[in-house]
Each structure stands twice: as structure tokens, then as C-alpha cells.
Amino acid sequence: MKKPNALLEDLKPLLPAIAARADQAEHERTVPAENIAALKGIGLHRAFQPRHYGGLEISLPQFAECIAALAGACASTAWAMSLLCTHSHQLAMFPARLQDEVWGRDPHATASSSIAPFGRTEEVDGGVLFSGEMGWSSGCDHAEWAIMGFRRANDAGGQDYCFAVLPRSDYQIRDDWYAVGMRASGSRTLIVDRAFVPEHRIQRAKDMMEGSSAGFGLYPGSAIYFNPYRPYFASGFSTVSLGIAERMLEAFKDKTRNRVRAYTGAAVGAATPALMRLAESTHQVAAARALLEKSWEQIADYSARHQYPTRTELAFWRTNQGYAVKLCIQAVDRLMEAAGGGAWFDSNEMQRLFRDAHMTGAHAYTDYDVCAQILGRELMGLEPDPAMT
């Protein structure tokens, strides 16, 4: 097991090379293979993999610090890699048979996902036939498996939101990721045509949120698996936003320190407006970090004590992320507005940070309009709105 912060210390020497490949990554619209190889070389992909298969089972705060640092070098790499890592936490809630298929054959295997329930299924003996065009599968170019969402009829006449796990041989990847932000995340579409998924590769989302999935309790000594899957799965979204904003503060200082106005020769770095913008954005980013750190520590504490969170605690954990992302985007915007025309050249990392920051707020999980409604209903003692997912 890695000692506290050891993984972060292993990561730091890799960051300059990853940052240097950021333009290449955007041009190729996927995370460079060199980045994945380097990150696997230090074991980052095994952060949430069970120790039974050689994984690290590090705490959420340790993991988040790695992803925030990585996002400062290349947000797309951090976004994709965080998901490849957190999906291992989700897979650990599936039956041992599925885990043996994934990691027993290849202990370094990872999974991408497309978990919105857009899959189409046909019930057959022993499982389902799965079909669909499953979009937004970040990091899929580098994964050996994929977790896909669908709805399945239940005995009560309703439908359950479920996840199916498919091997790379069961789907094709459509190269359709052309985006303004996170250009290099490789969030392509997975094409599936009547692939058979056996029952042991299917789990209900509800069971993974309530500690009743087939894999629950497989690792009684673990400090990370006695928690709903979602706080771990979604942890990277806000953490990437934080890493972007923290890097933007440094980029703004670097650019502004020696900048002079073209027509007057005035030193921008000593001008009051620039100083005020930097100060306020610094406060916002610090506030976002403090809010996220509080959530990371709470999630880690509950996991270590094998205590399941209440509905109110889950609501705060999710909406804290959304609010932190909102703060980070505002901080980035404030600096970009005052960075001058040179910041908008493709060669300047500030425009990439600006674009990527906004993408972190575009995910369904970090949409603050949704988050505010979720928390507001919880604070007023109202039942959750099923439309607010």
C-alpha cells in the first residue's frame, strides 16, 4: 500500500512532460498513449482497485490531490484518467466472478463508461442482449472494458436503472469527439449491436447506492468500498475543475507580471484592477478547495468506518461539488476577461484552461441549477424530485 502522498510524489515528476503534450492531445482528440503509460507506470490506474488484485485502495483525499495536480498539466488527461480509476471502485461492487474476468486476466485492466440509461436490451436466457449508441465515454481508447447504462423491467411493473459491463470485443468506438472543451478526453461513442451480457455483469444502480449490490462486503477490511458508488465515481469532475482554476491563477500571474499595455506602456501587473481580480479569484479557488476537501474527508471517514451516509449527507456531497465547480469557473472567467488578446491565441494555455473549465460545469452531475434544486428540496424536507438526477 502506498504511504500517504506517495502517489502524488510519484506523479509530480511526470507533470511537465504531460503538460508539454497538451497541444498534441488536443490535436489528436484523445489522451496520448504516452500519458497513459506514464500514469500506469506509477500505478495511478490502480488507485481504487481492490488489493486482492494488486490495487492500492487509497483514500479519496489522496486520489483527489493527484487528479487536481494532473488537471493543472492537462485537464483532458485528468478527466479521462480519473474516470478510468473511479470505475474500478464501481466494478468492485459487482460479483467476484465479474472482477475475476476483468482483473484476474489482466490486473492492469480499466473501464470507461457511458452510464446514461440509453442502452436497449432484450431479455434472453441468462442475461440480456445489449444494443445502443452510447456517447461520452471518456478515455475509451485506453480501456479494456466499458460500463453502460440501461433500464430493465422489474417484477413490480416498473423499471430499474442498471449497469452492464462489456468487454472491448463487444463494442466499436466511433471517432466523433469534436468538442470545444476537453478536446483531448477522447469521449467518443461506443456502438453495441446485440451483445450478450450475462447476469453476473449486470447490477442495479440503486443497489450500488444502498449497499446491497452483489459485491458488497467482498472486502471486509477495505476502507473505501463501504460507501455508495456515486461519490467516488463523480469525484473527478469537480477535482479537475479545481486543478484547472489553480493552474489559471499561476498562468495569469505569469502572463500579467511583465505585461505592458500596447498603447500606453503601463505595467498591467501593478495595476489595481488586475490585482483585485487576482485577489478575488484566489479567494474563490481557495473556498472551492476548502469545500471539496471537507467533502473528500467526510466521504473517506464514512468509508473507513463502514458507515453509510444519510440522504442529506449525500445531497451535500453532490451539491458541494456543483457549487465548487461554479466558483472555479467564475474565478477562471474573471482572470480571462483581463488577460488581454494574447491569451486567446491557440499557443496560450489560458484559452485552453478557460475552455476546459467551462466543460467541467457542463456535466449533468455538476450542473448547479440541478444541484441547487436537489439541496433546496432536501433542506425543506421535501422528497427528492426523480427528474433531478
mmCIF file of C-alpha atoms in Angstrom:
data_model
loop_
_atom_site.group_PDB
_atom_site.id
_atom_site.type_symbol
_atom_site.label_atom_id
_atom_site.label_comp_id
_atom_site.label_asym_id
_atom_site.label_seq_id
_atom_site.Cartn_x
_atom_site.Cartn_y
_atom_site.Cartn_z
ATOM 1 C CA MET A 1 0.000 0.000 0.000
ATOM 2 C CA LYS A 2 1.251 3.462 -0.858
ATOM 3 C CA LYS A 3 2.120 5.707 2.069
ATOM 4 C CA PRO A 4 0.167 8.973 2.348
ATOM 5 C CA ASN A 5 1.008 11.311 -0.549
ATOM 6 C CA ALA A 6 3.441 8.813 -2.077
ATOM 7 C CA LEU A 7 1.386 8.547 -5.256
ATOM 8 C CA LEU A 8 1.282 12.328 -5.568
ATOM 9 C CA GLU A 9 5.043 12.497 -5.143
ATOM 10 C CA ASP A 10 5.446 9.886 -7.876
ATOM 11 C CA LEU A 11 3.129 11.906 -10.107
ATOM 12 C CA LYS A 12 4.826 15.295 -9.822
ATOM 13 C CA PRO A 13 7.891 14.460 -11.973
ATOM 14 C CA LEU A 14 5.572 13.344 -14.797
ATOM 15 C CA LEU A 15 3.603 16.584 -14.995
ATOM 16 C CA PRO A 16 5.984 18.709 -17.136
ATOM 17 C CA ALA A 17 6.014 16.109 -19.922
ATOM 18 C CA ILE A 18 2.239 15.694 -19.747
ATOM 19 C CA ALA A 19 1.816 19.479 -19.937
ATOM 20 C CA ALA A 20 4.175 19.605 -22.921
ATOM 21 C CA ARG A 21 1.930 17.120 -24.743
ATOM 22 C CA ALA A 22 -1.271 19.103 -24.148
ATOM 23 C CA ASP A 23 -1.325 20.559 -27.680
ATOM 24 C CA GLN A 24 -0.658 17.140 -29.179
ATOM 25 C CA ALA A 25 -3.503 15.734 -27.094
ATOM 26 C CA GLU A 26 -5.937 18.373 -28.366
ATOM 27 C CA HIS A 27 -4.878 17.779 -31.966
ATOM 28 C CA GLU A 28 -5.392 14.022 -31.633
ATOM 29 C CA ARG A 29 -8.618 14.485 -29.618
ATOM 30 C CA THR A 30 -7.613 11.791 -27.160
ATOM 31 C CA VAL A 31 -5.228 11.294 -24.271
ATOM 32 C CA PRO A 32 -1.790 10.440 -25.693
ATOM 33 C CA ALA A 33 -0.720 6.859 -25.134
ATOM 34 C CA GLU A 34 2.482 8.207 -23.560
ATOM 35 C CA ASN A 35 0.425 9.879 -20.819
ATOM 36 C CA ILE A 36 -1.491 6.707 -20.038
ATOM 37 C CA ALA A 37 1.712 4.644 -19.986
ATOM 38 C CA ALA A 38 3.409 7.105 -17.633
ATOM 39 C CA LEU A 39 0.430 7.212 -15.269
ATOM 40 C CA LYS A 40 0.106 3.449 -15.281
ATOM 41 C CA GLY A 41 3.812 3.288 -14.611
ATOM 42 C CA ILE A 42 3.285 4.853 -11.173
ATOM 43 C CA GLY A 43 0.118 2.821 -10.540
ATOM 44 C CA LEU A 44 -2.426 5.643 -10.655
ATOM 45 C CA HIS A 45 -4.879 3.428 -12.561
ATOM 46 C CA ARG A 46 -4.916 1.073 -9.561
ATOM 47 C CA ALA A 47 -5.930 3.758 -7.045
ATOM 48 C CA PHE A 48 -9.359 2.225 -6.329
ATOM 49 C CA GLN A 49 -8.701 -1.323 -7.489
ATOM 50 C CA PRO A 50 -9.090 -3.985 -4.779
ATOM 51 C CA ARG A 51 -5.850 -5.043 -3.109
ATOM 52 C CA HIS A 52 -6.921 -8.605 -3.876
ATOM 53 C CA TYR A 53 -5.873 -7.921 -7.491
ATOM 54 C CA GLY A 54 -2.843 -5.782 -6.670
ATOM 55 C CA GLY A 55 -4.686 -2.490 -6.298
ATOM 56 C CA LEU A 56 -3.846 0.357 -3.939
ATOM 57 C CA GLU A 57 -7.207 1.217 -2.314
ATOM 58 C CA ILE A 58 -6.008 4.730 -1.475
ATOM 59 C CA SER A 59 -8.280 7.246 0.210
ATOM 60 C CA LEU A 60 -10.398 9.703 -1.729
ATOM 61 C CA PRO A 61 -8.421 12.760 -0.478
ATOM 62 C CA GLN A 62 -5.151 11.197 -1.683
ATOM 63 C CA PHE A 63 -6.685 10.428 -5.058
ATOM 64 C CA ALA A 64 -8.243 13.870 -5.439
ATOM 65 C CA GLU A 65 -4.929 15.607 -4.801
ATOM 66 C CA CYS A 66 -3.401 13.586 -7.648
ATOM 67 C CA ILE A 67 -6.217 14.440 -10.062
ATOM 68 C CA ALA A 68 -6.122 18.159 -9.195
ATOM 69 C CA ALA A 69 -2.380 18.262 -9.832
ATOM 70 C CA LEU A 70 -2.785 16.328 -13.080
ATOM 71 C CA ALA A 71 -5.535 18.710 -14.244
ATOM 72 C CA GLY A 72 -3.130 21.617 -13.953
ATOM 73 C CA ALA A 73 -0.941 19.931 -16.557
ATOM 74 C CA CYS A 74 -3.654 18.591 -18.872
ATOM 75 C CA ALA A 75 -7.292 18.697 -17.853
ATOM 76 C CA SER A 76 -8.367 16.220 -20.522
ATOM 77 C CA THR A 77 -5.868 13.652 -19.279
ATOM 78 C CA ALA A 78 -7.047 14.197 -15.710
ATOM 79 C CA TRP A 79 -10.719 13.900 -16.710
ATOM 80 C CA ALA A 80 -10.257 10.643 -18.602
ATOM 81 C CA MET A 81 -7.829 9.115 -16.121
ATOM 82 C CA SER A 82 -9.988 9.954 -13.118
ATOM 83 C CA LEU A 83 -12.860 8.033 -14.678
ATOM 84 C CA LEU A 84 -10.697 5.066 -15.597
ATOM 85 C CA CYS A 85 -9.722 4.994 -11.916
ATOM 86 C CA THR A 86 -13.104 5.548 -10.283
ATOM 87 C CA HIS A 87 -14.760 2.903 -12.442
ATOM 88 C CA SER A 88 -12.615 0.370 -10.592
ATOM 89 C CA HIS A 89 -14.420 1.391 -7.399
ATOM 90 C CA GLN A 90 -17.707 0.710 -9.161
ATOM 91 C CA LEU A 91 -16.538 -2.643 -10.549
ATOM 92 C CA ALA A 92 -15.600 -3.711 -7.015
ATOM 93 C CA MET A 93 -19.332 -3.698 -6.228
ATOM 94 C CA PHE A 94 -20.031 -6.307 -8.918
ATOM 95 C CA PRO A 95 -19.826 -10.062 -8.218
ATOM 96 C CA ALA A 96 -16.439 -11.667 -7.727
ATOM 97 C CA ARG A 97 -16.968 -13.560 -10.974
ATOM 98 C CA LEU A 98 -17.026 -10.308 -12.954
ATOM 99 C CA GLN A 99 -13.986 -8.957 -11.100
ATOM 100 C CA ASP A 100 -12.085 -12.148 -11.871
ATOM 101 C CA GLU A 101 -12.929 -11.705 -15.553
ATOM 102 C CA VAL A 102 -11.672 -8.122 -15.542
ATOM 103 C CA TRP A 103 -8.614 -8.268 -13.275
ATOM 104 C CA GLY A 104 -7.907 -11.966 -12.992
ATOM 105 C CA ARG A 105 -6.983 -11.983 -16.658
ATOM 106 C CA ASP A 106 -5.357 -8.545 -16.697
ATOM 107 C CA PRO A 107 -4.587 -6.894 -13.340
ATOM 108 C CA HIS A 108 -3.965 -3.595 -15.140
ATOM 109 C CA ALA A 109 -7.333 -3.502 -16.940
ATOM 110 C CA THR A 110 -9.507 -0.399 -16.757
ATOM 111 C CA ALA A 111 -13.040 0.506 -17.810
ATOM 112 C CA SER A 112 -14.557 3.553 -19.458
ATOM 113 C CA SER A 113 -18.295 4.187 -19.250
ATOM 114 C CA SER A 114 -21.442 5.560 -20.785
ATOM 115 C CA ILE A 115 -23.841 5.263 -17.892
ATOM 116 C CA ALA A 116 -26.833 7.302 -19.046
ATOM 117 C CA PRO A 117 -29.556 4.641 -19.444
ATOM 118 C CA PHE A 118 -29.761 4.796 -23.231
ATOM 119 C CA GLY A 119 -28.978 1.134 -23.867
ATOM 120 C CA ARG A 120 -31.629 -1.081 -25.453
ATOM 121 C CA THR A 121 -31.934 -4.625 -24.198
ATOM 122 C CA GLU A 122 -33.750 -7.830 -24.981
ATOM 123 C CA GLU A 123 -34.220 -10.366 -22.203
ATOM 124 C CA VAL A 124 -32.744 -13.763 -23.010
ATOM 125 C CA ASP A 125 -31.841 -16.841 -21.017
ATOM 126 C CA GLY A 126 -29.066 -15.959 -18.583
ATOM 127 C CA GLY A 127 -28.918 -12.211 -19.252
ATOM 128 C CA VAL A 128 -29.707 -9.624 -21.904
ATOM 129 C CA LEU A 129 -28.807 -8.734 -25.458
ATOM 130 C CA PHE A 130 -27.488 -5.166 -25.322
ATOM 131 C CA SER A 131 -27.582 -2.645 -28.161
ATOM 132 C CA GLY A 132 -27.099 1.096 -28.387
ATOM 133 C CA GLU A 133 -25.053 4.115 -29.327
ATOM 134 C CA MET A 134 -23.502 5.045 -26.016
ATOM 135 C CA GLY A 135 -21.912 8.500 -26.019
ATOM 136 C CA TRP A 136 -19.476 10.477 -23.869
ATOM 137 C CA SER A 137 -17.219 7.526 -23.000
ATOM 138 C CA SER A 138 -14.151 9.435 -21.825
ATOM 139 C CA GLY A 139 -10.871 7.550 -22.095
ATOM 140 C CA CYS A 140 -12.449 4.694 -24.033
ATOM 141 C CA ASP A 141 -9.432 4.451 -26.365
ATOM 142 C CA HIS A 142 -7.396 3.187 -23.424
ATOM 143 C CA ALA A 143 -9.907 0.896 -21.687
ATOM 144 C CA GLU A 144 -10.405 -2.849 -21.957
ATOM 145 C CA TRP A 145 -13.989 -2.780 -20.646
ATOM 146 C CA ALA A 146 -16.968 -0.413 -20.560
ATOM 147 C CA ILE A 147 -19.803 0.162 -18.087
ATOM 148 C CA MET A 148 -23.057 1.037 -19.856
ATOM 149 C CA GLY A 149 -26.451 2.164 -18.585
ATOM 150 C CA PHE A 150 -29.904 0.825 -19.408
ATOM 151 C CA ARG A 151 -33.352 0.413 -17.897
ATOM 152 C CA ARG A 152 -34.708 -3.050 -17.115
ATOM 153 C CA ALA A 153 -38.264 -4.092 -16.364
ATOM 154 C CA ASN A 154 -38.812 -5.371 -12.812
ATOM 155 C CA ASP A 155 -41.416 -7.632 -11.224
ATOM 156 C CA ALA A 156 -43.368 -4.656 -9.880
ATOM 157 C CA GLY A 157 -44.129 -3.392 -13.357
ATOM 158 C CA GLY A 158 -41.598 -0.574 -13.217
ATOM 159 C CA GLN A 159 -38.065 -0.190 -14.494
ATOM 160 C CA ASP A 160 -34.723 -0.350 -12.738
ATOM 161 C CA TYR A 161 -31.732 1.748 -13.736
ATOM 162 C CA CYS A 162 -28.973 -0.805 -14.324
ATOM 163 C CA PHE A 163 -25.351 -1.062 -15.391
ATOM 164 C CA ALA A 164 -23.955 -3.636 -17.798
ATOM 165 C CA VAL A 165 -20.233 -4.368 -18.134
ATOM 166 C CA LEU A 166 -18.993 -5.270 -21.609
ATOM 167 C CA PRO A 167 -15.525 -6.287 -22.842
ATOM 168 C CA ARG A 168 -13.803 -4.323 -25.589
ATOM 169 C CA SER A 169 -14.565 -7.094 -28.095
ATOM 170 C CA ASP A 170 -18.313 -6.424 -27.749
ATOM 171 C CA TYR A 171 -18.368 -2.812 -28.979
ATOM 172 C CA GLN A 172 -16.910 -0.500 -31.585
ATOM 173 C CA ILE A 173 -15.662 3.041 -30.956
ATOM 174 C CA ARG A 174 -16.993 5.805 -33.181
ATOM 175 C CA ASP A 175 -14.458 8.600 -33.615
ATOM 176 C CA ASP A 176 -16.859 11.505 -33.139
ATOM 177 C CA TRP A 177 -15.334 13.553 -30.303
ATOM 178 C CA TYR A 178 -15.145 17.091 -31.718
ATOM 179 C CA ALA A 179 -15.650 19.479 -28.813
ATOM 180 C CA VAL A 180 -14.673 22.980 -27.728
ATOM 181 C CA GLY A 181 -13.697 21.909 -24.217
ATOM 182 C CA MET A 182 -11.870 18.795 -23.031
ATOM 183 C CA ARG A 183 -10.847 18.267 -26.642
ATOM 184 C CA ALA A 184 -8.429 15.519 -25.667
ATOM 185 C CA SER A 185 -10.635 13.489 -23.323
ATOM 186 C CA GLY A 186 -11.498 11.108 -26.161
ATOM 187 C CA SER A 187 -15.122 10.958 -25.014
ATOM 188 C CA ARG A 188 -16.243 9.002 -28.030
ATOM 189 C CA THR A 189 -19.357 6.916 -28.731
ATOM 190 C CA LEU A 190 -19.483 3.166 -28.135
ATOM 191 C CA ILE A 191 -21.527 1.192 -30.666
ATOM 192 C CA VAL A 192 -23.079 -2.065 -29.455
ATOM 193 C CA ASP A 193 -25.180 -4.445 -31.540
ATOM 194 C CA ARG A 194 -26.942 -7.249 -29.657
ATOM 195 C CA ALA A 195 -24.041 -8.173 -27.420
ATOM 196 C CA PHE A 196 -24.868 -10.819 -24.837
ATOM 197 C CA VAL A 197 -24.374 -9.617 -21.247
ATOM 198 C CA PRO A 198 -24.681 -12.366 -18.610
ATOM 199 C CA GLU A 199 -26.392 -11.702 -15.296
ATOM 200 C CA HIS A 200 -23.166 -11.534 -13.303
ATOM 201 C CA ARG A 201 -22.140 -8.491 -15.357
ATOM 202 C CA ILE A 202 -25.350 -6.589 -14.505
ATOM 203 C CA GLN A 203 -26.136 -4.620 -11.343
ATOM 204 C CA ARG A 204 -28.834 -2.157 -10.338
ATOM 205 C CA ALA A 205 -27.702 1.406 -9.652
ATOM 206 C CA LYS A 206 -29.974 1.501 -6.603
ATOM 207 C CA ASP A 207 -28.173 -1.477 -5.076
ATOM 208 C CA MET A 208 -24.831 0.265 -5.577
ATOM 209 C CA MET A 209 -26.161 3.288 -3.732
ATOM 210 C CA GLU A 210 -27.625 1.309 -0.829
ATOM 211 C CA GLY A 211 -25.005 -1.326 -0.063
ATOM 212 C CA SER A 212 -26.969 -4.235 -1.490
ATOM 213 C CA SER A 213 -25.056 -4.978 -4.702
ATOM 214 C CA ALA A 214 -23.646 -8.459 -5.305
ATOM 215 C CA GLY A 215 -20.116 -7.349 -4.473
ATOM 216 C CA PHE A 216 -20.973 -5.542 -1.252
ATOM 217 C CA GLY A 217 -18.964 -6.941 1.647
ATOM 218 C CA LEU A 218 -16.457 -8.832 -0.502
ATOM 219 C CA TYR A 219 -13.637 -6.849 1.106
ATOM 220 C CA PRO A 220 -14.462 -6.501 4.817
ATOM 221 C CA GLY A 221 -11.104 -4.912 5.591
ATOM 222 C CA SER A 222 -11.432 -2.203 2.959
ATOM 223 C CA ALA A 223 -11.663 1.485 3.848
ATOM 224 C CA ILE A 224 -13.172 2.592 0.516
ATOM 225 C CA TYR A 225 -15.884 0.156 -0.613
ATOM 226 C CA PHE A 226 -18.396 0.673 2.189
ATOM 227 C CA ASN A 227 -19.843 3.750 0.521
ATOM 228 C CA PRO A 228 -22.254 4.413 -2.350
ATOM 229 C CA TYR A 229 -20.533 4.266 -5.718
ATOM 230 C CA ARG A 230 -21.594 7.717 -6.869
ATOM 231 C CA PRO A 231 -19.475 9.977 -4.598
ATOM 232 C CA TYR A 232 -16.372 8.152 -5.810
ATOM 233 C CA PHE A 233 -17.478 7.943 -9.440
ATOM 234 C CA ALA A 234 -18.203 11.675 -9.627
ATOM 235 C CA SER A 235 -15.289 12.912 -7.537
ATOM 236 C CA GLY A 236 -13.116 13.701 -10.525
ATOM 237 C CA PHE A 237 -15.426 16.235 -12.160
ATOM 238 C CA SER A 238 -15.080 18.938 -9.513
ATOM 239 C CA THR A 239 -11.487 17.970 -8.765
ATOM 240 C CA VAL A 240 -10.492 18.596 -12.381
ATOM 241 C CA SER A 241 -12.255 21.970 -12.212
ATOM 242 C CA LEU A 242 -10.256 22.828 -9.110
ATOM 243 C CA GLY A 243 -6.971 21.848 -10.741
ATOM 244 C CA ILE A 244 -7.761 23.992 -13.772
ATOM 245 C CA ALA A 245 -8.598 27.012 -11.623
ATOM 246 C CA GLU A 246 -5.471 26.634 -9.508
ATOM 247 C CA ARG A 247 -3.339 26.492 -12.650
ATOM 248 C CA MET A 248 -5.188 29.520 -14.077
ATOM 249 C CA LEU A 249 -4.108 31.584 -11.074
ATOM 250 C CA GLU A 250 -0.473 30.791 -11.827
ATOM 251 C CA ALA A 251 -0.854 31.305 -15.578
ATOM 252 C CA PHE A 252 -2.468 34.709 -15.019
ATOM 253 C CA LYS A 253 0.343 35.825 -12.712
ATOM 254 C CA ASP A 254 2.974 34.626 -15.178
ATOM 255 C CA LYS A 255 1.355 36.450 -18.088
ATOM 256 C CA THR A 256 0.471 39.622 -16.213
ATOM 257 C CA ARG A 257 3.656 40.103 -14.226
ATOM 258 C CA ASN A 258 5.626 41.589 -17.139
ATOM 259 C CA ARG A 259 2.728 42.625 -19.374
ATOM 260 C CA VAL A 260 2.526 46.224 -20.554
ATOM 261 C CA ARG A 261 -0.337 47.902 -22.346
ATOM 262 C CA ALA A 262 0.420 48.224 -26.049
ATOM 263 C CA TYR A 263 -0.725 51.822 -26.423
ATOM 264 C CA THR A 264 0.357 53.340 -23.112
ATOM 265 C CA GLY A 265 3.219 51.186 -21.868
ATOM 266 C CA ALA A 266 1.567 50.922 -18.469
ATOM 267 C CA ALA A 267 2.566 47.922 -16.335
ATOM 268 C CA VAL A 268 -0.558 45.748 -16.084
ATOM 269 C CA GLY A 269 0.817 43.562 -13.272
ATOM 270 C CA ALA A 270 0.986 46.521 -10.885
ATOM 271 C CA ALA A 271 -2.383 47.980 -11.875
ATOM 272 C CA THR A 272 -5.139 47.915 -9.276
ATOM 273 C CA PRO A 273 -7.785 46.175 -11.456
ATOM 274 C CA ALA A 274 -5.504 43.215 -12.187
ATOM 275 C CA LEU A 275 -4.534 42.898 -8.528
ATOM 276 C CA MET A 276 -8.174 42.970 -7.430
ATOM 277 C CA ARG A 277 -9.187 40.355 -9.986
ATOM 278 C CA LEU A 278 -6.355 38.075 -8.936
ATOM 279 C CA ALA A 279 -7.215 38.511 -5.263
ATOM 280 C CA GLU A 280 -10.903 37.703 -5.679
ATOM 281 C CA SER A 281 -10.273 34.706 -7.911
ATOM 282 C CA THR A 282 -7.691 33.425 -5.429
ATOM 283 C CA HIS A 283 -10.263 33.639 -2.650
ATOM 284 C CA GLN A 284 -12.850 31.811 -4.755
ATOM 285 C CA VAL A 285 -10.489 28.987 -5.649
ATOM 286 C CA ALA A 286 -9.410 28.656 -2.019
ATOM 287 C CA ALA A 287 -13.070 28.499 -0.964
ATOM 288 C CA ALA A 288 -13.768 25.840 -3.585
ATOM 289 C CA ARG A 289 -10.821 23.772 -2.359
ATOM 290 C CA ALA A 290 -11.918 24.049 1.265
ATOM 291 C CA LEU A 291 -15.449 22.935 0.393
ATOM 292 C CA LEU A 292 -14.194 19.989 -1.654
ATOM 293 C CA GLU A 293 -11.633 18.963 0.952
ATOM 294 C CA LYS A 294 -14.383 18.867 3.571
ATOM 295 C CA SER A 295 -16.419 16.529 1.339
ATOM 296 C CA TRP A 296 -13.416 14.341 0.486
ATOM 297 C CA GLU A 297 -12.572 13.914 4.154
ATOM 298 C CA GLN A 298 -16.162 13.150 5.131
ATOM 299 C CA ILE A 299 -16.528 10.548 2.393
ATOM 300 C CA ALA A 300 -13.228 8.951 3.389
ATOM 301 C CA ASP A 301 -14.205 8.941 7.062
ATOM 302 C CA TYR A 302 -17.585 7.320 6.421
ATOM 303 C CA SER A 303 -15.951 4.748 4.151
ATOM 304 C CA ALA A 304 -13.283 3.865 6.706
ATOM 305 C CA ARG A 305 -15.868 3.474 9.471
ATOM 306 C CA HIS A 306 -18.177 1.435 7.189
ATOM 307 C CA GLN A 307 -20.960 3.915 7.873
ATOM 308 C CA TYR A 308 -23.447 4.655 5.133
ATOM 309 C CA PRO A 309 -24.365 8.330 4.637
ATOM 310 C CA THR A 310 -27.847 9.706 5.085
ATOM 311 C CA ARG A 311 -29.803 11.171 2.209
ATOM 312 C CA THR A 312 -28.969 14.676 3.463
ATOM 313 C CA GLU A 313 -25.258 13.908 3.568
ATOM 314 C CA LEU A 314 -25.382 12.513 0.039
ATOM 315 C CA ALA A 315 -27.178 15.657 -1.108
ATOM 316 C CA PHE A 316 -24.474 17.876 0.369
ATOM 317 C CA TRP A 317 -21.645 15.769 -1.077
ATOM 318 C CA ARG A 318 -23.088 16.061 -4.547
ATOM 319 C CA THR A 319 -24.123 19.705 -4.455
ATOM 320 C CA ASN A 320 -20.885 20.816 -2.780
ATOM 321 C CA GLN A 321 -19.178 19.576 -5.932
ATOM 322 C CA GLY A 322 -21.522 21.555 -8.148
ATOM 323 C CA TYR A 323 -21.018 24.732 -6.156
ATOM 324 C CA ALA A 324 -17.248 24.312 -6.122
ATOM 325 C CA VAL A 325 -17.267 23.983 -9.906
ATOM 326 C CA LYS A 326 -19.339 27.155 -10.140
ATOM 327 C CA LEU A 327 -16.780 29.009 -8.014
ATOM 328 C CA CYS A 328 -13.885 27.707 -10.087
ATOM 329 C CA ILE A 329 -15.462 28.716 -13.380
ATOM 330 C CA GLN A 330 -16.203 32.203 -12.051
ATOM 331 C CA ALA A 331 -12.601 32.536 -10.896
ATOM 332 C CA VAL A 332 -11.277 31.472 -14.300
ATOM 333 C CA ASP A 333 -13.657 33.789 -16.164
ATOM 334 C CA ARG A 334 -12.651 36.798 -14.088
ATOM 335 C CA LEU A 335 -8.993 36.308 -14.961
ATOM 336 C CA MET A 336 -9.600 35.525 -18.616
ATOM 337 C CA GLU A 337 -11.558 38.753 -19.028
ATOM 338 C CA ALA A 338 -8.467 40.719 -18.002
ATOM 339 C CA ALA A 339 -5.766 38.594 -19.651
ATOM 340 C CA GLY A 340 -5.645 40.539 -22.896
ATOM 341 C CA GLY A 341 -5.869 39.482 -26.524
ATOM 342 C CA GLY A 342 -2.711 37.387 -26.382
ATOM 343 C CA ALA A 343 -4.435 34.930 -24.044
ATOM 344 C CA TRP A 344 -6.771 33.919 -26.867
ATOM 345 C CA PHE A 345 -4.076 32.563 -29.164
ATOM 346 C CA ASP A 346 -4.062 28.788 -29.552
ATOM 347 C CA SER A 347 -0.487 28.802 -28.297
ATOM 348 C CA ASN A 348 -1.509 30.274 -24.928
ATOM 349 C CA GLU A 349 -2.624 27.741 -22.326
ATOM 350 C CA MET A 350 -5.041 30.230 -20.747
ATOM 351 C CA GLN A 351 -7.585 29.835 -23.534
ATOM 352 C CA ARG A 352 -7.428 26.035 -23.079
ATOM 353 C CA LEU A 353 -7.908 26.403 -19.336
ATOM 354 C CA PHE A 354 -10.884 28.666 -19.998
ATOM 355 C CA ARG A 355 -12.488 26.182 -22.402
ATOM 356 C CA ASP A 356 -11.833 23.181 -20.182
ATOM 357 C CA ALA A 357 -13.125 24.942 -17.087
ATOM 358 C CA HIS A 358 -16.485 25.502 -18.715
ATOM 359 C CA MET A 359 -16.683 21.870 -19.767
ATOM 360 C CA THR A 360 -16.396 20.814 -16.110
ATOM 361 C CA GLY A 361 -19.644 22.651 -15.448
ATOM 362 C CA ALA A 362 -21.444 21.085 -18.395
ATOM 363 C CA HIS A 363 -21.703 17.596 -16.909
ATOM 364 C CA ALA A 364 -25.107 16.540 -15.577
ATOM 365 C CA TYR A 365 -23.605 15.923 -12.146
ATOM 366 C CA THR A 366 -22.098 19.414 -11.810
ATOM 367 C CA ASP A 367 -24.995 21.426 -13.297
ATOM 368 C CA TYR A 368 -25.557 23.850 -10.438
ATOM 369 C CA ASP A 369 -29.144 24.627 -11.428
ATOM 370 C CA VAL A 370 -29.884 20.956 -10.782
ATOM 371 C CA CYS A 371 -27.725 20.836 -7.654
ATOM 372 C CA ALA A 372 -29.448 23.852 -6.105
ATOM 373 C CA GLN A 373 -32.855 22.254 -6.583
ATOM 374 C CA ILE A 374 -31.677 18.975 -5.060
ATOM 375 C CA LEU A 375 -30.255 20.648 -1.966
ATOM 376 C CA GLY A 376 -33.143 23.100 -1.627
ATOM 377 C CA ARG A 377 -35.695 20.281 -1.563
ATOM 378 C CA GLU A 378 -33.631 18.362 0.973
ATOM 379 C CA LEU A 379 -33.261 21.411 3.230
ATOM 380 C CA MET A 380 -37.032 21.938 3.162
ATOM 381 C CA GLY A 381 -37.785 18.308 3.959
ATOM 382 C CA LEU A 382 -39.286 17.563 0.553
ATOM 383 C CA GLU A 383 -38.973 14.241 -1.201
ATOM 384 C CA PRO A 384 -36.357 14.137 -3.976
ATOM 385 C CA ASP A 385 -37.603 15.049 -7.431
ATOM 386 C CA PRO A 386 -36.965 11.995 -9.671
ATOM 387 C CA ALA A 387 -36.382 14.403 -12.568
ATOM 388 C CA MET A 388 -33.350 15.794 -10.741
ATOM 389 C CA THR A 389 -30.743 13.066 -11.171
#
